[in-house]
Short mmCIF file of C-alpha atoms in Angstrom, two decimals:
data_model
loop_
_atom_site.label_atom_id
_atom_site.label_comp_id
_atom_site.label_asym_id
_atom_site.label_seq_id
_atom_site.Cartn_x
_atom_site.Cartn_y
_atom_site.Cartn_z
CA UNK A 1 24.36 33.71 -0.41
CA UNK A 2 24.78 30.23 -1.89
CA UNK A 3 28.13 30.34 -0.31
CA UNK A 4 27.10 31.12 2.96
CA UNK A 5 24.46 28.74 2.98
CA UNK A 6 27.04 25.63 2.00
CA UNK A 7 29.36 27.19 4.94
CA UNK A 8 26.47 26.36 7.47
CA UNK A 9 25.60 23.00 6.23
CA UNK A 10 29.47 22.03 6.22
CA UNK A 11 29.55 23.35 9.66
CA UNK A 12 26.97 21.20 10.64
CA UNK A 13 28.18 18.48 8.98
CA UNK A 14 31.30 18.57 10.85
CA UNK A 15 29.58 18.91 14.30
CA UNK A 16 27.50 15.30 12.96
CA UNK A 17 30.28 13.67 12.91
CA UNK A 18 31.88 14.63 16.29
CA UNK A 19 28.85 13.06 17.65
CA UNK A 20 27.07 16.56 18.39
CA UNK A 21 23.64 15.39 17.16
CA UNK A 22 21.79 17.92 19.32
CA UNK A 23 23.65 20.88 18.77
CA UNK A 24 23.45 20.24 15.06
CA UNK A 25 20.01 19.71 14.87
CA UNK A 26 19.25 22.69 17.16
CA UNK A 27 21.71 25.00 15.17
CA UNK A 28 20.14 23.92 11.90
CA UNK A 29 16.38 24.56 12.70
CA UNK A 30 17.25 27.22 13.84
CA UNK A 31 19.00 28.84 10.98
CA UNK A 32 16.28 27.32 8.75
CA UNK A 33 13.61 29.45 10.44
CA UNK A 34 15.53 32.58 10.24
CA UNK A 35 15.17 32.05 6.12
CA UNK A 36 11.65 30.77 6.47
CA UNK A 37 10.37 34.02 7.97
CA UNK A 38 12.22 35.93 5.64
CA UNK A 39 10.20 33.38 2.96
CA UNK A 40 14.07 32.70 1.54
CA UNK A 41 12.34 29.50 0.56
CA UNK A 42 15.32 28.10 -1.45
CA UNK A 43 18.18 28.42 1.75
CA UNK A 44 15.38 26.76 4.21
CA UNK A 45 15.05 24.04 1.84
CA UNK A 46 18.59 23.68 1.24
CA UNK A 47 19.29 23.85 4.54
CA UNK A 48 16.43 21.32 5.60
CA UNK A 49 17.38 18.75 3.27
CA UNK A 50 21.06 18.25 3.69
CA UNK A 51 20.72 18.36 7.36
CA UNK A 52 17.79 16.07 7.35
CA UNK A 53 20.23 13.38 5.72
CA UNK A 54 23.22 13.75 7.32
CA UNK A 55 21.76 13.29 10.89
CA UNK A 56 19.63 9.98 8.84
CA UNK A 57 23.21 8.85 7.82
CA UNK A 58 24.76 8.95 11.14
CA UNK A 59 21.86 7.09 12.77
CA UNK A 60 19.76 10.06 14.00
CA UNK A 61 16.03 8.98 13.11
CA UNK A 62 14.38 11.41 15.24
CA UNK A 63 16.50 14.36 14.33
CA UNK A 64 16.59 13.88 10.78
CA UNK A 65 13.04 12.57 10.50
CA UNK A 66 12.03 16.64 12.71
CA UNK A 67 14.15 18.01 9.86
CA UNK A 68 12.45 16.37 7.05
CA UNK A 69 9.13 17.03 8.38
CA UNK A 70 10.39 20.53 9.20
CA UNK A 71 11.34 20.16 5.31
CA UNK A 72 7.41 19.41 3.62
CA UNK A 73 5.87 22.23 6.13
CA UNK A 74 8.09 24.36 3.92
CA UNK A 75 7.18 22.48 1.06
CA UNK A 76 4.03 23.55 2.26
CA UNK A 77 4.50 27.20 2.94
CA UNK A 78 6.07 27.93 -0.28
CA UNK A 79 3.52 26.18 -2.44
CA UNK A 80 6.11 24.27 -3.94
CA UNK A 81 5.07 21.50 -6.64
CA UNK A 82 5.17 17.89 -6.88
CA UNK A 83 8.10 18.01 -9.49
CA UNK A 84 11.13 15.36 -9.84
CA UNK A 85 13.36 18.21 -8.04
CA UNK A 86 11.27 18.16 -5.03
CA UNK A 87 10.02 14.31 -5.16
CA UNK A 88 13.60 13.72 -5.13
CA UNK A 89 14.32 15.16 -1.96
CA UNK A 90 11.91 13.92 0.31
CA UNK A 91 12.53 9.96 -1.81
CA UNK A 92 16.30 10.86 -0.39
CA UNK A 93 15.05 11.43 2.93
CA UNK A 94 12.61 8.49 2.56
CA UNK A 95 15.12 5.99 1.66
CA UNK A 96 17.83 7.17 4.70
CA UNK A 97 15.23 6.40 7.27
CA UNK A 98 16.69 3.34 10.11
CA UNK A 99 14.57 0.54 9.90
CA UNK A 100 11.73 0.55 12.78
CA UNK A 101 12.01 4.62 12.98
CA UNK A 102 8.95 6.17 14.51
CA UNK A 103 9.42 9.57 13.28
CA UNK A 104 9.08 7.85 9.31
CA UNK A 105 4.95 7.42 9.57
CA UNK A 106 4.85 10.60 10.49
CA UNK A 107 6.84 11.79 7.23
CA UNK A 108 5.45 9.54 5.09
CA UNK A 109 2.21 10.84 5.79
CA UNK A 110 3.08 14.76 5.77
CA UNK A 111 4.74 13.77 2.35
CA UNK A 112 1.70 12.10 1.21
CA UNK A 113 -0.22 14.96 2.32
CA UNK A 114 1.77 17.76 0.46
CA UNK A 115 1.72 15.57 -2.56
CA UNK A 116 -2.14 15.36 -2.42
CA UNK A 117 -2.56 19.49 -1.98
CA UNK A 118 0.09 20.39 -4.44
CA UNK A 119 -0.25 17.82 -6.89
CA UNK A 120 -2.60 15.75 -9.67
CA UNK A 121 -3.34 13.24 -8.01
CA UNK A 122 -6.49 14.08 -4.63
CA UNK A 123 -5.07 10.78 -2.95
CA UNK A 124 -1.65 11.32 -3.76
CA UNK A 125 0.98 11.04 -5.71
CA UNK A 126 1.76 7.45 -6.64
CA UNK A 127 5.44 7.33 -7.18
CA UNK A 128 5.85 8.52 -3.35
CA UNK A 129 3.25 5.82 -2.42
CA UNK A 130 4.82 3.00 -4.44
CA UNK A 131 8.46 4.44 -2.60
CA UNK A 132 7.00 3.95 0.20
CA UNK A 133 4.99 0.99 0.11
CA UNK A 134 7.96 -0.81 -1.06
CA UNK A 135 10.12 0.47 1.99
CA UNK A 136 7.32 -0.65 4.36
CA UNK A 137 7.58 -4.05 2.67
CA UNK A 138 11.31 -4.49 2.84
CA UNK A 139 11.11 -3.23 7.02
CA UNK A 140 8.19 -6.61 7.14
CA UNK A 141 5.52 -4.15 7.61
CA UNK A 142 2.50 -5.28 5.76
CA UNK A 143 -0.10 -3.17 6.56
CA UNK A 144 1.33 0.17 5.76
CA UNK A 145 2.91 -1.60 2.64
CA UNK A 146 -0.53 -2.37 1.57
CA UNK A 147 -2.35 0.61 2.74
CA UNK A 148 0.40 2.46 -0.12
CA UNK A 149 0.85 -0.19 -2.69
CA UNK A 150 -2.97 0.21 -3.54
CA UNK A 151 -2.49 3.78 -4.52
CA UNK A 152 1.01 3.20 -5.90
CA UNK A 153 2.30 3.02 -9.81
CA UNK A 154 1.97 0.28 -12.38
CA UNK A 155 4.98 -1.74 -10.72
CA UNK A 156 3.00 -1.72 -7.45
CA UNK A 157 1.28 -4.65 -7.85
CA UNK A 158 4.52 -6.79 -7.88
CA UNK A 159 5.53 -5.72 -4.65
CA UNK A 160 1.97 -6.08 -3.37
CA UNK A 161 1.22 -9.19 -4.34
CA UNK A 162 4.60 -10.19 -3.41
CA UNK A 163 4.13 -8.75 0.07
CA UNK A 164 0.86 -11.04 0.61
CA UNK A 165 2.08 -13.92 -0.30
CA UNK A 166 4.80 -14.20 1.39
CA UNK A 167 2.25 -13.46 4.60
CA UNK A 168 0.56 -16.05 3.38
CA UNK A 169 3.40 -18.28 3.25
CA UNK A 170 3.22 -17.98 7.17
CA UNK A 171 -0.27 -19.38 7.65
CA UNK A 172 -2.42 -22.26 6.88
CA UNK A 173 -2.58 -23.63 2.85
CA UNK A 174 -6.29 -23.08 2.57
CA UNK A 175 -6.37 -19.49 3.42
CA UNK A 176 -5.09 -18.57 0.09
CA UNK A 177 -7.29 -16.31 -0.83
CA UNK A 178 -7.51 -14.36 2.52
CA UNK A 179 -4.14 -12.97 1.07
CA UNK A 180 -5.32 -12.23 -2.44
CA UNK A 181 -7.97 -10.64 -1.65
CA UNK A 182 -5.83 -8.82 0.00
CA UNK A 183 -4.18 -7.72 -3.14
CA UNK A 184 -7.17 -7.55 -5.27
CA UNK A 185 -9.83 -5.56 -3.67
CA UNK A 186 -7.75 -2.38 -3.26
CA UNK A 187 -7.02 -2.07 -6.86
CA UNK A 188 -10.65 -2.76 -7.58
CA UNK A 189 -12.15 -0.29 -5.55
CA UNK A 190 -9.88 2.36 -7.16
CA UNK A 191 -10.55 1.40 -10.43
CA UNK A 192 -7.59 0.04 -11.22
CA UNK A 193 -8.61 -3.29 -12.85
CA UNK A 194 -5.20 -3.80 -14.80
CA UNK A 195 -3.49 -3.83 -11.41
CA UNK A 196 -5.85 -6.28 -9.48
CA UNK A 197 -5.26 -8.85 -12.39
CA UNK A 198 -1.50 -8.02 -12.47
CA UNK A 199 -1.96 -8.97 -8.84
CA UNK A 200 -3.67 -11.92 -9.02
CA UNK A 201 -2.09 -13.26 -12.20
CA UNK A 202 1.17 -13.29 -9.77
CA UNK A 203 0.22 -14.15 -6.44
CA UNK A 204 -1.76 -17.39 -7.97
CA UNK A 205 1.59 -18.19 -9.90
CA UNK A 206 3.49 -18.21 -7.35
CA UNK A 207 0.76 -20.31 -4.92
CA UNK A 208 1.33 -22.98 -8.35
CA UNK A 209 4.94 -22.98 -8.63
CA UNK A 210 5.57 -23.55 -4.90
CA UNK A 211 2.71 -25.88 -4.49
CA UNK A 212 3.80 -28.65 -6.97
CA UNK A 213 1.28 -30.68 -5.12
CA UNK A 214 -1.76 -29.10 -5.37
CA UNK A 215 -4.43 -29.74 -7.60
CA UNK A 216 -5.00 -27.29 -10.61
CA UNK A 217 -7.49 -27.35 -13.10
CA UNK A 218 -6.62 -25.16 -16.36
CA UNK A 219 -9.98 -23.96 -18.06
CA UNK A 220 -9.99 -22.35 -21.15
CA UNK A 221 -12.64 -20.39 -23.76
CA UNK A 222 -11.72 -18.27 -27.21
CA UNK A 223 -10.85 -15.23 -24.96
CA UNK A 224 -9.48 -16.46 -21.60
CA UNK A 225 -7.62 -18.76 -19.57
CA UNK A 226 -7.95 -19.50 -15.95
CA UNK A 227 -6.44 -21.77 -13.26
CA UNK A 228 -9.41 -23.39 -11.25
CA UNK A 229 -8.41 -25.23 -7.70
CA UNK A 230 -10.55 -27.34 -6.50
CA UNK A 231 -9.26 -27.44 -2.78
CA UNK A 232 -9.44 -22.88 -2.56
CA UNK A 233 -12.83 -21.98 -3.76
CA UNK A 234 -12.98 -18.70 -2.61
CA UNK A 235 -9.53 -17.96 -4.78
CA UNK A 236 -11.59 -19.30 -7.49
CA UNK A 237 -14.55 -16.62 -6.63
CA UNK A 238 -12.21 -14.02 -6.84
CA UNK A 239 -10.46 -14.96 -10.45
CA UNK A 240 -13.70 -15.49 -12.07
CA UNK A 241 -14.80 -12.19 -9.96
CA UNK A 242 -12.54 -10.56 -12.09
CA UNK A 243 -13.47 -12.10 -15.58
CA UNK A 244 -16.98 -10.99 -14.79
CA UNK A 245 -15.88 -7.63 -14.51
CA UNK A 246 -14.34 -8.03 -17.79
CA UNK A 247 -16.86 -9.69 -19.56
CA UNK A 248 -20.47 -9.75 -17.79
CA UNK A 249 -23.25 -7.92 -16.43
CA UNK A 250 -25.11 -7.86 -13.61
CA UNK A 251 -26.74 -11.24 -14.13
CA UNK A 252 -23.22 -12.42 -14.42
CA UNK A 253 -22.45 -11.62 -11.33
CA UNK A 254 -25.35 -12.50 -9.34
CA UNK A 255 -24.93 -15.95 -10.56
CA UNK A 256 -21.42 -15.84 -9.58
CA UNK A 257 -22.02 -14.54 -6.00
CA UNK A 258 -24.82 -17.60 -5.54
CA UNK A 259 -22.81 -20.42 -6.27
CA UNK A 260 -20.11 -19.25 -4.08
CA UNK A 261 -23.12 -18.67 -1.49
CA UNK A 262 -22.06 -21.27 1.19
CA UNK A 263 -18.09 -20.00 0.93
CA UNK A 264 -18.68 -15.86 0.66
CA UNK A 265 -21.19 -16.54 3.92
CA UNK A 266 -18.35 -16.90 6.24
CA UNK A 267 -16.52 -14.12 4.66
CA UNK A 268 -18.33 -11.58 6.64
CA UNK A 269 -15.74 -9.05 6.46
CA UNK A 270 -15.44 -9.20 2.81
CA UNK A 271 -19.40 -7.76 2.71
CA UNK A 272 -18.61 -4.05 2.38
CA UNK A 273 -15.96 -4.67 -0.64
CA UNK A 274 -18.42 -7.06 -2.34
CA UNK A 275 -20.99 -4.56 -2.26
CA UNK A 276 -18.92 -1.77 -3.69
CA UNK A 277 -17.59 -3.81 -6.29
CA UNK A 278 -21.34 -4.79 -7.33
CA UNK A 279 -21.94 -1.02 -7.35
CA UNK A 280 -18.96 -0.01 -9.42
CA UNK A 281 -19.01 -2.65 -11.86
CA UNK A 282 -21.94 -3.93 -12.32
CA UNK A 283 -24.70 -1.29 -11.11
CA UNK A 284 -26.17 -3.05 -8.21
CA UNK A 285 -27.19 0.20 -6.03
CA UNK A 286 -26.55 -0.01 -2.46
CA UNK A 287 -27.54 2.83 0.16
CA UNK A 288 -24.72 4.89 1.34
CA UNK A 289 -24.67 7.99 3.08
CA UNK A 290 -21.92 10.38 3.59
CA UNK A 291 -18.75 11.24 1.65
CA UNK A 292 -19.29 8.27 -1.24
CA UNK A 293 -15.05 8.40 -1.77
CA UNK A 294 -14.79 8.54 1.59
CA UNK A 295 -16.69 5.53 2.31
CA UNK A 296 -14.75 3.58 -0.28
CA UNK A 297 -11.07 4.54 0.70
CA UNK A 298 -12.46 3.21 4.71
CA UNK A 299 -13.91 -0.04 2.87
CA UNK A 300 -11.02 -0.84 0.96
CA UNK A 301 -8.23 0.00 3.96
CA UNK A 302 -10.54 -2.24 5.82
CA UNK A 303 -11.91 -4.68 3.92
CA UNK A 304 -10.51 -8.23 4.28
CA UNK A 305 -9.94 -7.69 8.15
CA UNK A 306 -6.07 -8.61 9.25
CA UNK A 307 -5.41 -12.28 8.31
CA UNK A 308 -3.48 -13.40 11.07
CA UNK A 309 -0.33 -15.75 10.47
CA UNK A 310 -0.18 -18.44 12.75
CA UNK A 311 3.95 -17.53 13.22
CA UNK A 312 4.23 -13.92 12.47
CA UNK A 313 7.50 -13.20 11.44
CA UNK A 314 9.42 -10.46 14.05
CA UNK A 315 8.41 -6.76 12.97
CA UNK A 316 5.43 -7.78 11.84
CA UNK A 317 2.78 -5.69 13.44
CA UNK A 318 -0.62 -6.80 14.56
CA UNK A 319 -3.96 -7.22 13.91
CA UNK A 320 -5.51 -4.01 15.25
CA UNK A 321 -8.46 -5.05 17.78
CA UNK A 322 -10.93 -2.72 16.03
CA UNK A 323 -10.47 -4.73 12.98
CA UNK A 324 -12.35 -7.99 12.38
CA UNK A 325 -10.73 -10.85 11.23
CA UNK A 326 -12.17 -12.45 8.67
CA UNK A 327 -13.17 -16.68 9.24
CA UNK A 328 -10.83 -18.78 6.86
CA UNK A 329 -12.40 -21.89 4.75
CA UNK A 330 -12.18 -25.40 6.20
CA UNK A 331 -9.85 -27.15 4.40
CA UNK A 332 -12.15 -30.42 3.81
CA UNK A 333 -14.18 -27.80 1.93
CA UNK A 334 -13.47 -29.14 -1.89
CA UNK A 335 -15.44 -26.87 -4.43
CA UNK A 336 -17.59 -28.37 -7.27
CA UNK A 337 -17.39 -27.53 -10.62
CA UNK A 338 -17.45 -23.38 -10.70
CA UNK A 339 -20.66 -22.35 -12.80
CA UNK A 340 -20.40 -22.27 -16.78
CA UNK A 341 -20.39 -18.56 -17.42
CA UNK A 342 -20.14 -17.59 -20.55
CA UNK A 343 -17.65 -14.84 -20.22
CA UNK A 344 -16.41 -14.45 -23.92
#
């Protein structure tokens, strides 16, 4: 059987590279169906796989991209789990995708999808996120980058942060922390406070190192160190944000969140994130109906709005209209001293 299986992928093969894309792909659902509905799992899958790459390879992103969808129903079907073996596969498929393919949101998502049914992780599993969060990133794709990053693997905050800034690098020098935010809140409202530091410890190093102009205040206590600018105040709100989380209470924050009053007013579209944070962290109750997870996966996906770069660079999509976009500070804004907290 394994012989007569490698016959009909070599077949196919050879019809791929005379340029008979159609026929190929036609001939090779077809045969994969035959073994689905005799639940010959292993030949479909087979089957599936190398045809879904060798029509990728040769340029086919529609054909190979039905084929590797046709792939995870099977997935699917056979209850198959989220294993290296398997992950490995669809990654393969992942990574043979053109740039700009249409068919590889749709895979992505069905990949996501079998991943969340058929594996640990409800939201899914966070290698194929981070996979594909990083491809998004490299095809200058932001918002599916982020929309994966956030639920991606302890190198995902790298890319993220990496992914912002550059954005960032594309619009005015005050909106700073439009961007991190960007890279924070996600992580926070998945409980993943060792990633939204990660990300802000790098996206504010980077904002220092290629800013050799810009003024930075380094503030220190027996437990922490932070970088205070006196020309971003919001991107100080969100760094001490974070050390209140660490350190403080709900007192903490409250005087946090009035000093930065006058800044966090104009940041309408930050409200929703603001108040789940407050909830999560430091038990300030707010009234929410529905599906509570629910609620917080569509705040965080949505939180910051779509900073818009003055010059988008080409590929990069846009704001969508349903989306508000958030007002950025006015530079002549210069922020006073940020409150003493004790956060030690």
């Amino acid at each position: 059987m394994a012989s007569k299986i490698q016959k009909t992928i070599a077949r196919q093969q050879e019809k791929i590279a005379e340029g008979a894309y159609y026929e190929a792909h036609q001939q090779l659902r077809v045969v994969a169906s035959r073994y689905v509905k005799s639940q010959n799992w292993d030949a479909a899958i087979d089957i599936l796989s190398e045809g879904s790459l060798s029509l990728l390879k040769a340029g086919q992103g529609g054909s190979g991209g039905d084929l590797g969808c046709y792939l995870i129903d099977v997935f699917s079907k056979a209850e198959r789990p989220v294993d290296a073996e398997n992950k490995g596969k669809l990654l393969a498929i992942l990574r043979s995708f053109p740039p700009e393919e249409p068919t590889k949101r749709k895979f992505v998502d069905e990949m996501i999808g079998w991943s969340s049914t058929f594996g640990e992780y409800p939201l899914g599993e966070p290698e194929l996120h981070h996979v594909a969060g990083t491809l998004y990133a490299e095809d200058h794709q932001p918002y599916d980058a982020e929309r994966h990053l956030a639920l991606g693997t302890k190198e995902s905050p790298d890319v993220l942060a990496r992914v912002q800034y550059e954005w960032y690098m594309q619009d005015e020098p005050h909106s700073a922390a439009l961007y991190a935010a960007r890279a924070i809140f996600p992580y926070l409202l998945t409980s993943n406070l060792r990633s939204a530091n990660k990300a802000y410890l790098i996206f504010t190093s980077r904002l220092s190192s290629s800013n050799k102009n810009l003024m930075v205040q380094e503030v220190s206590s027996s437990s922490s160190d932070m970088r205070v600018y006196p020309s971003l105040p919001l991107l100080n709100f969100l760094g001490l944000l974070l050390l209140a989380i660490q350190r403080g209470g709900s007192d903490l924050y409250k005087q946090l969140a009035k000093h930065y009053a006058p800044y966090l007013k104009e940041m309408t579209a930050w409200g929703d994130a603001l108040a789940q944070v407050g909830e999560m962290y430091f038990g300030i109750r707010i009234p929410r109906q529905g599906n509570p997870l629910f609620d917080m996966m569509g705040s965080m996906m949505g939180f910051g709005g779509s900073p818009k770069p003055s010059t988008p660079r080409p590929g990069t999509p846009k704001a969508k209209p349903s989306t508000p976009t958030p007002k950025k500070e006015e530079p002549k804004k210069v922020e006073e001293t940020p409150p003493t907290m004790d956060v030690d």
